[in-house]
Short mmCIF file of C-alpha atoms in Angstrom, two decimals:
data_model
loop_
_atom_site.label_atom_id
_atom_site.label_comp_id
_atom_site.label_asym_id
_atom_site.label_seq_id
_atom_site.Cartn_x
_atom_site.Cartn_y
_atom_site.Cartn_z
CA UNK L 1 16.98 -52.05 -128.23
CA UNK L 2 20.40 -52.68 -126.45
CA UNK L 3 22.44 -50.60 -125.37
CA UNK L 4 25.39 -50.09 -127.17
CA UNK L 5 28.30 -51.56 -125.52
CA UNK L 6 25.73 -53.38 -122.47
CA UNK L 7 25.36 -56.82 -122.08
CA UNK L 8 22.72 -58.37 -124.22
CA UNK L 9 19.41 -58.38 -122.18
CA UNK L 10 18.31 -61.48 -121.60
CA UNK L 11 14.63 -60.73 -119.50
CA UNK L 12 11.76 -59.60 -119.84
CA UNK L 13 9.31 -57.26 -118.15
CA UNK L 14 5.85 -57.38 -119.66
CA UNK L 15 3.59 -55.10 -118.25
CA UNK L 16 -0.31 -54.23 -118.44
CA UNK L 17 -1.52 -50.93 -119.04
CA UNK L 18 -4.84 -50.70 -117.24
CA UNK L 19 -4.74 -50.73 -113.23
CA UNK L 20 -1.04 -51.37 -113.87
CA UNK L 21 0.47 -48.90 -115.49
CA UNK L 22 -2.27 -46.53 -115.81
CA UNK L 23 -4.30 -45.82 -112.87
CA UNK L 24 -7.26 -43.99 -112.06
CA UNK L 25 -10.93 -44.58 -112.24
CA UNK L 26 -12.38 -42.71 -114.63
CA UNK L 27 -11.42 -44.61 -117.57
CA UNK L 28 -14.05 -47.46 -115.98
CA UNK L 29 -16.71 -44.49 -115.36
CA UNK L 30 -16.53 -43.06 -118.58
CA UNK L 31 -16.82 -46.97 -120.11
CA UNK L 32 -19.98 -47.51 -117.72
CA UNK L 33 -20.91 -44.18 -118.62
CA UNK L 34 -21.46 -45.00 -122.27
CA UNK L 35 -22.56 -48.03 -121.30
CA UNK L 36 -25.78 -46.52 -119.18
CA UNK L 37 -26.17 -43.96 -122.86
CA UNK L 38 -27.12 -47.00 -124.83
CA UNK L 39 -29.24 -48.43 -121.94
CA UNK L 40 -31.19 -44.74 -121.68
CA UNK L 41 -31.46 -45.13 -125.39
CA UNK L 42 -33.57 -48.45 -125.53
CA UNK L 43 -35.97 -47.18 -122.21
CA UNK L 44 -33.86 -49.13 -119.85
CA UNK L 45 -32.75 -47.83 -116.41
CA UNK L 46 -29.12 -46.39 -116.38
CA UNK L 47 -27.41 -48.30 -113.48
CA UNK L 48 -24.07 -49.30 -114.68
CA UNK L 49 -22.52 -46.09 -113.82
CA UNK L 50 -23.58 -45.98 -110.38
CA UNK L 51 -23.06 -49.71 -109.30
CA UNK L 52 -19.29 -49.09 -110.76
CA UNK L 53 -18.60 -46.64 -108.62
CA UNK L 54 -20.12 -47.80 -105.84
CA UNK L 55 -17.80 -51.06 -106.03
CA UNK L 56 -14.63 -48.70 -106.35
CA UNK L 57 -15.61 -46.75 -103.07
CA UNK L 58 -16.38 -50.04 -101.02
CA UNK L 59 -13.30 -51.82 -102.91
CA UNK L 60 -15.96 -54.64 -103.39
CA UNK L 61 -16.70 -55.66 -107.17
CA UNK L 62 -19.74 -57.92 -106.28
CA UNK L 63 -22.55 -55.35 -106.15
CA UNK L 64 -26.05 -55.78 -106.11
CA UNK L 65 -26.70 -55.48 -109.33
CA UNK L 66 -25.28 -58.68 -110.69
CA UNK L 67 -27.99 -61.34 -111.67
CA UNK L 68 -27.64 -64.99 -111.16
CA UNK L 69 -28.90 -67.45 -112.14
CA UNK L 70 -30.45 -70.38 -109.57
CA UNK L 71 -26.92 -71.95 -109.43
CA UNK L 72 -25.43 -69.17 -108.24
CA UNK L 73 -23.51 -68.31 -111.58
CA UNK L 74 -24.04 -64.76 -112.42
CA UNK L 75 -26.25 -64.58 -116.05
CA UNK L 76 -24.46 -64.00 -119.33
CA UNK L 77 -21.18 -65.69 -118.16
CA UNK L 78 -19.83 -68.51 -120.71
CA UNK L 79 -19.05 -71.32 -118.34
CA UNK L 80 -16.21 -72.38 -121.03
CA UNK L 81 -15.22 -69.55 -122.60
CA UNK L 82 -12.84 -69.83 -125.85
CA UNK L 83 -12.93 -68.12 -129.11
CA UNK L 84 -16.21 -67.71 -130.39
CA UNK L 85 -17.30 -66.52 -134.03
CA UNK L 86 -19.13 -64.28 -135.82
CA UNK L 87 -21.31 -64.55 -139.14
CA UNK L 88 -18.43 -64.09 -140.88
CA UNK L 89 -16.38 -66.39 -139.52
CA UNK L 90 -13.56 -64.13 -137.50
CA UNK L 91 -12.64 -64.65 -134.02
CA UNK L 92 -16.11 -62.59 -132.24
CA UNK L 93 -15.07 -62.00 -128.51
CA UNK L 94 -11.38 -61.21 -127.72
CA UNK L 95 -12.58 -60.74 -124.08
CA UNK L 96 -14.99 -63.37 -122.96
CA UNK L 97 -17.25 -62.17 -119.74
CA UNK L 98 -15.41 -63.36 -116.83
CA UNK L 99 -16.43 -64.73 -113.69
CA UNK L 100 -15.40 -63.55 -110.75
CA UNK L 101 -14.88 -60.22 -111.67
CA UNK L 102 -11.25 -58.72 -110.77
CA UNK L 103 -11.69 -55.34 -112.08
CA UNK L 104 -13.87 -52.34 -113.17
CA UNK L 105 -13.73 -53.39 -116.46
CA UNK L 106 -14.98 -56.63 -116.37
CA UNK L 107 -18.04 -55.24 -114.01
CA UNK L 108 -18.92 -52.68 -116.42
CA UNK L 109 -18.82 -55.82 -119.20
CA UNK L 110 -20.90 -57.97 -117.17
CA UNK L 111 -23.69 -55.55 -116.52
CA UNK L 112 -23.38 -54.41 -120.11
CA UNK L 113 -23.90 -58.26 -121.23
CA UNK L 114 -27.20 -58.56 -118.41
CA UNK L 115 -28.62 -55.75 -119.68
CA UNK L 116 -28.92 -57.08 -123.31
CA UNK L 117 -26.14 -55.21 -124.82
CA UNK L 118 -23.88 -57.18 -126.94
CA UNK L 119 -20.68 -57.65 -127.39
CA UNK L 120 -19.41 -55.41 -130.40
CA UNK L 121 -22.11 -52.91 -128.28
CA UNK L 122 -19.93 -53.15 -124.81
CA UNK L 123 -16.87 -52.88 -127.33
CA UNK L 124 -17.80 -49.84 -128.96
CA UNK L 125 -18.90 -48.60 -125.12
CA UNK L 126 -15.33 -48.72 -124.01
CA UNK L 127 -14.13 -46.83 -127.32
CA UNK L 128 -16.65 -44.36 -126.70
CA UNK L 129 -15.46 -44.16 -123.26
CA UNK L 130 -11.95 -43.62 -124.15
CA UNK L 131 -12.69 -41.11 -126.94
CA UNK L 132 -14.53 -38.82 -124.41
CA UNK L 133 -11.96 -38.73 -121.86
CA UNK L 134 -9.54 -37.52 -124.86
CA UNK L 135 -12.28 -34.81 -125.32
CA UNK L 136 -12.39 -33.43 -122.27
CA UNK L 137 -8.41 -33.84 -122.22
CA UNK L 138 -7.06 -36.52 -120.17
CA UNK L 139 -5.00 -33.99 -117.65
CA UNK L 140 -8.72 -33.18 -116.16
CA UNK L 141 -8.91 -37.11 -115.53
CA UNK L 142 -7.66 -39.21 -112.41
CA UNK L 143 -5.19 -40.96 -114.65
CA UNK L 144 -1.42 -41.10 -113.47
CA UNK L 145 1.39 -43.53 -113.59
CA UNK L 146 2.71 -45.32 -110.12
CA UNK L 147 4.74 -42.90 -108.18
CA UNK L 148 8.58 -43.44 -109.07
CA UNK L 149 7.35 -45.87 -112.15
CA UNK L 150 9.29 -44.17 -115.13
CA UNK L 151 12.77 -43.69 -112.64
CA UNK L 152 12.34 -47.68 -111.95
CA UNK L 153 11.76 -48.71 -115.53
CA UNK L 154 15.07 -46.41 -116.39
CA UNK L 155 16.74 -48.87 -114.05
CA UNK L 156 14.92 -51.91 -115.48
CA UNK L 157 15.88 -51.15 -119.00
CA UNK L 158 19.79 -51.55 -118.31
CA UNK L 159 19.29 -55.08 -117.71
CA UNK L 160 15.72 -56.14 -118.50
CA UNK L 161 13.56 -55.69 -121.87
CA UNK L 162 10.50 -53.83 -120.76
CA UNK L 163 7.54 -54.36 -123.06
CA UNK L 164 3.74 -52.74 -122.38
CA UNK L 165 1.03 -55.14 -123.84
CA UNK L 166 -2.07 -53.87 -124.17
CA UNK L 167 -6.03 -54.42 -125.45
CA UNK L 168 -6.28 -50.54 -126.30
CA UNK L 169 -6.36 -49.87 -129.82
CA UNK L 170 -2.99 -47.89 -131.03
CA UNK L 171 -4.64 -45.10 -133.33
CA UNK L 172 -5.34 -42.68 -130.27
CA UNK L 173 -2.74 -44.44 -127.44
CA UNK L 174 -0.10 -42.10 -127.78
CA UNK L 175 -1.57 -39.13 -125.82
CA UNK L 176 -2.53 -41.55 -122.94
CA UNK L 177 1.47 -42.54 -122.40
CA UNK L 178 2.14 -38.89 -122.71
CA UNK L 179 -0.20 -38.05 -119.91
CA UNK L 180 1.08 -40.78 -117.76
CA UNK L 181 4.64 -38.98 -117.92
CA UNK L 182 5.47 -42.43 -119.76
CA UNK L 183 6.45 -41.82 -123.53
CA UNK L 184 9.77 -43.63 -124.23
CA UNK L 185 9.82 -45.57 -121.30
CA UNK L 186 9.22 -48.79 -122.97
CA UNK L 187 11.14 -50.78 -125.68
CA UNK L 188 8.18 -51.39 -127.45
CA UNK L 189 4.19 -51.40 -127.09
CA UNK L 190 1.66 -53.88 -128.46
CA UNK L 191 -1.45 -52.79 -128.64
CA UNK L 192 -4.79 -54.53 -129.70
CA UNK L 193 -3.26 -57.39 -127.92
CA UNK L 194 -6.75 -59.24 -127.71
CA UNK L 195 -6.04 -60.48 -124.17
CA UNK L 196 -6.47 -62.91 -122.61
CA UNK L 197 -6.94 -65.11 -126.18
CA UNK L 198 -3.73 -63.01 -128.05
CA UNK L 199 -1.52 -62.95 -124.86
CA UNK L 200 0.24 -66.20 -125.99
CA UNK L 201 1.13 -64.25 -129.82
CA UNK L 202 1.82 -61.02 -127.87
CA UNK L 203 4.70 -63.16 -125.46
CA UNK L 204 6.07 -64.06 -128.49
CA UNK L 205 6.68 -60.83 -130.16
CA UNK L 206 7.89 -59.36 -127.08
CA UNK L 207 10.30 -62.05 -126.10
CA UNK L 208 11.47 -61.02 -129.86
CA UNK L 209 11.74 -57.20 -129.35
CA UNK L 210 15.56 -57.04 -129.02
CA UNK L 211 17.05 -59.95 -131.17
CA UNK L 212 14.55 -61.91 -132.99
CA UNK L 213 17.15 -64.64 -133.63
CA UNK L 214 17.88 -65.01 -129.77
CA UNK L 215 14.12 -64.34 -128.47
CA UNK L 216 14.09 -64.41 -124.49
CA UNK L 217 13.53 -67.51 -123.11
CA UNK L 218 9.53 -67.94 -121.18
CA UNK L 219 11.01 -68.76 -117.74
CA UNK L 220 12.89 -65.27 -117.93
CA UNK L 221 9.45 -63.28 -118.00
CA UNK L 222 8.39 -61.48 -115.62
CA UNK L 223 4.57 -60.23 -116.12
CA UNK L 224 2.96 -57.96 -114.04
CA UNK L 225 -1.20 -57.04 -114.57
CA UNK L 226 -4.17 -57.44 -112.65
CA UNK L 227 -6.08 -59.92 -114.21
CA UNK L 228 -4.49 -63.70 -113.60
CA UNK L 229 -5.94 -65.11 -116.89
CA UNK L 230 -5.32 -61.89 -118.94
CA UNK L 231 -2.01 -61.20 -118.17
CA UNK L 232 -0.57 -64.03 -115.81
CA UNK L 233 -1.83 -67.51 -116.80
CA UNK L 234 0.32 -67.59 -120.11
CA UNK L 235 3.05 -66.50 -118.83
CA UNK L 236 2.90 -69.06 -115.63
CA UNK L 237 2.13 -71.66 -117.63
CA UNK L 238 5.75 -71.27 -119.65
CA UNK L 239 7.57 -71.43 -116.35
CA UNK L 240 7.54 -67.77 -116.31
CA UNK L 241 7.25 -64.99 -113.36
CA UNK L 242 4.12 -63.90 -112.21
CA UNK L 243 2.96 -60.84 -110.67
CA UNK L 244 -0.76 -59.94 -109.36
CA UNK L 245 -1.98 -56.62 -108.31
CA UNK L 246 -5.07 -57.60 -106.56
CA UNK L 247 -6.74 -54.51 -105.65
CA UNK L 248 -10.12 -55.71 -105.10
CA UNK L 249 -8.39 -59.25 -102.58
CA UNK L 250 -9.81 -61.36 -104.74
CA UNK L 251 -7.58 -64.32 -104.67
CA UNK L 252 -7.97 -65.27 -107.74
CA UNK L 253 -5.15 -67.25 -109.47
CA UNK L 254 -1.80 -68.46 -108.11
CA UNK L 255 1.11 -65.99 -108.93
CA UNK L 256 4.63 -66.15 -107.83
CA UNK L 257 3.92 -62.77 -106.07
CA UNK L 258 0.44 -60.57 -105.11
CA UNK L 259 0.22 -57.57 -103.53
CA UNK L 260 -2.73 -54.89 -103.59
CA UNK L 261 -0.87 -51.99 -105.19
CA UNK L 262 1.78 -50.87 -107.80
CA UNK L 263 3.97 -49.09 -104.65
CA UNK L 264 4.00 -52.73 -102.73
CA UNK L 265 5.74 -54.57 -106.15
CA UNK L 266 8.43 -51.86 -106.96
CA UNK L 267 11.36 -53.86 -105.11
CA UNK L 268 9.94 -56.67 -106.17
CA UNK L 269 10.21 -55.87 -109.79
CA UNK L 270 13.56 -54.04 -109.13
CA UNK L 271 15.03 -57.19 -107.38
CA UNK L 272 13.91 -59.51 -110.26
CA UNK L 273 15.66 -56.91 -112.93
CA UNK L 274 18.79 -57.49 -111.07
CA UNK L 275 19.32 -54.50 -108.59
CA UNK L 276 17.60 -53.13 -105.34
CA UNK L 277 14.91 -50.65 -106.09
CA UNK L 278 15.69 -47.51 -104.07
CA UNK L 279 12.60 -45.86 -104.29
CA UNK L 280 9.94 -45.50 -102.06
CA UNK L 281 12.12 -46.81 -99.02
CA UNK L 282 11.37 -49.89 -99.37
CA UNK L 283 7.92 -51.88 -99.55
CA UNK L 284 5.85 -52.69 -96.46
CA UNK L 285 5.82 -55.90 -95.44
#
């Protein structure tokens, strides 16, 4: 909401939870983990896990383990993907298999989806996933927020509506933004955002978050995630901001800004709010 006596707000700062706001591996590993339970289940060979975290050490997604087929497009990938349905008629994949890959996620999906699993199975991997890192208590995990992300959002907040959009469901979220030192530090969070196929719906209600009579114009978004179609392309394609964190240098996309980590787009992110970021001392060049 706005401050009382501030200026109305009149931006936005949309921002993606996973390898954005949240980082860490083991979210992935657990996901591949579960993943590599159903395959031991059936008799097949449990190799998600392992390819996953081979990728992460080599900061190279395309491991040996991806299948393709003889024109070089890796099996299982929809070469249109859109909304597909299921028997009963409702929207059946809110996150198509992409190709190429741009994070851990989308590995662990397109091994899943080669090794027969479908995709309400990979879906109910990835809950599974997240449900046994709450078990073992996330503060045992790798998780954490950016360094110096909360004290920048403070600063964003006085002139910028800062919104976290997210596919995670919002039943069990709560504890993760407590972990990440992060509770409060947005004006609002959508969850079960369906990404990349909700992210048009989701700009919407954020642009709406502070005066749903005066929504925030598109070209006054700025939208920082790590996967271009995800969390960039419908913003970009508005006239909005875009910003990439391209961990893996994959090039995909063509944002206004890319850089490989969260550290390298705080003055970036400041700058576009309105003010200087002072933390860090400044980002590399």
């Amino acid at each position: 909401m706005t401050i009382p006596g501030s200026a109305p707000r009149t931006r936005l700062l949309l921002l993606d939870f996973d390898g954005t706001v949240c980082l860490g591996d083991d979210p992935v590993l657990a996901y591949a983990a579960r993943v590599d339970a159903t395959l031991t289940e059936r008799g097949q060979q449990p190799l998600v896990r392992d390819a996953v975290a081979r990728a992460f050490a080599a900061d190279d997604l395309l491991v040996e383990e991806i299948a393709y087929d003889e024109s070089g497009v890796p099996l299982g990938v929809e070469q249109e993907p859109g909304h597909r349905l299921a028997a009963d008629g409702t929207a059946h994949s809110a996150h198509p298999v992409s190709w190429p890959v741009q994070d851990g996620y989308q590995l662990v999906q397109l091994l899943a989806r080669q090794a027969g699993l479908s995709d309400v199975e990979a879906g109910q991997a990835f809950l599974g996933g997240r449900e046994d890192l709450l078990a073992r208590g996330l503060e045992s995990t790798d998780i954490h927020a950016p360094d110096g992300l909360a004290e920048l959002l403070e600063q964003v907040r006085r002139t910028a509506v800062v919104v976290l959009v997210t596919n995670s469901p919002a039943g069990v979220f709560a504890p993760w933004l407590q972990a990440l030192g992060l509770t409060g530090a947005f004006d609002a969070v959508i969850n079960d955002a369906r990404k990349p196929f909700g992210m048009p719906e989701a700009l919407r209600l954020a642009c709406a978050v502070d005066s749903p009579e005066r929504p925030i114009a598109a070209d006054q978004v700025l939208s920082v995630g790590d996967i271009w179609r995800n969390d960039l392309a419908p913003v970009a394609a508005l006239g909005g901001t875009t910003l990439l964190l391209d961990r893996f240098a994959t090039g995909l996309g063509e944002p206004d800004h890319r850089v490989r980590r969260v550290a390298d787009a705080m003055d970036t992110i400041g700058s576009w709010a309105g003010q200087e970021s002072q933390l860090h001392g400044g980002v590399p060049g």
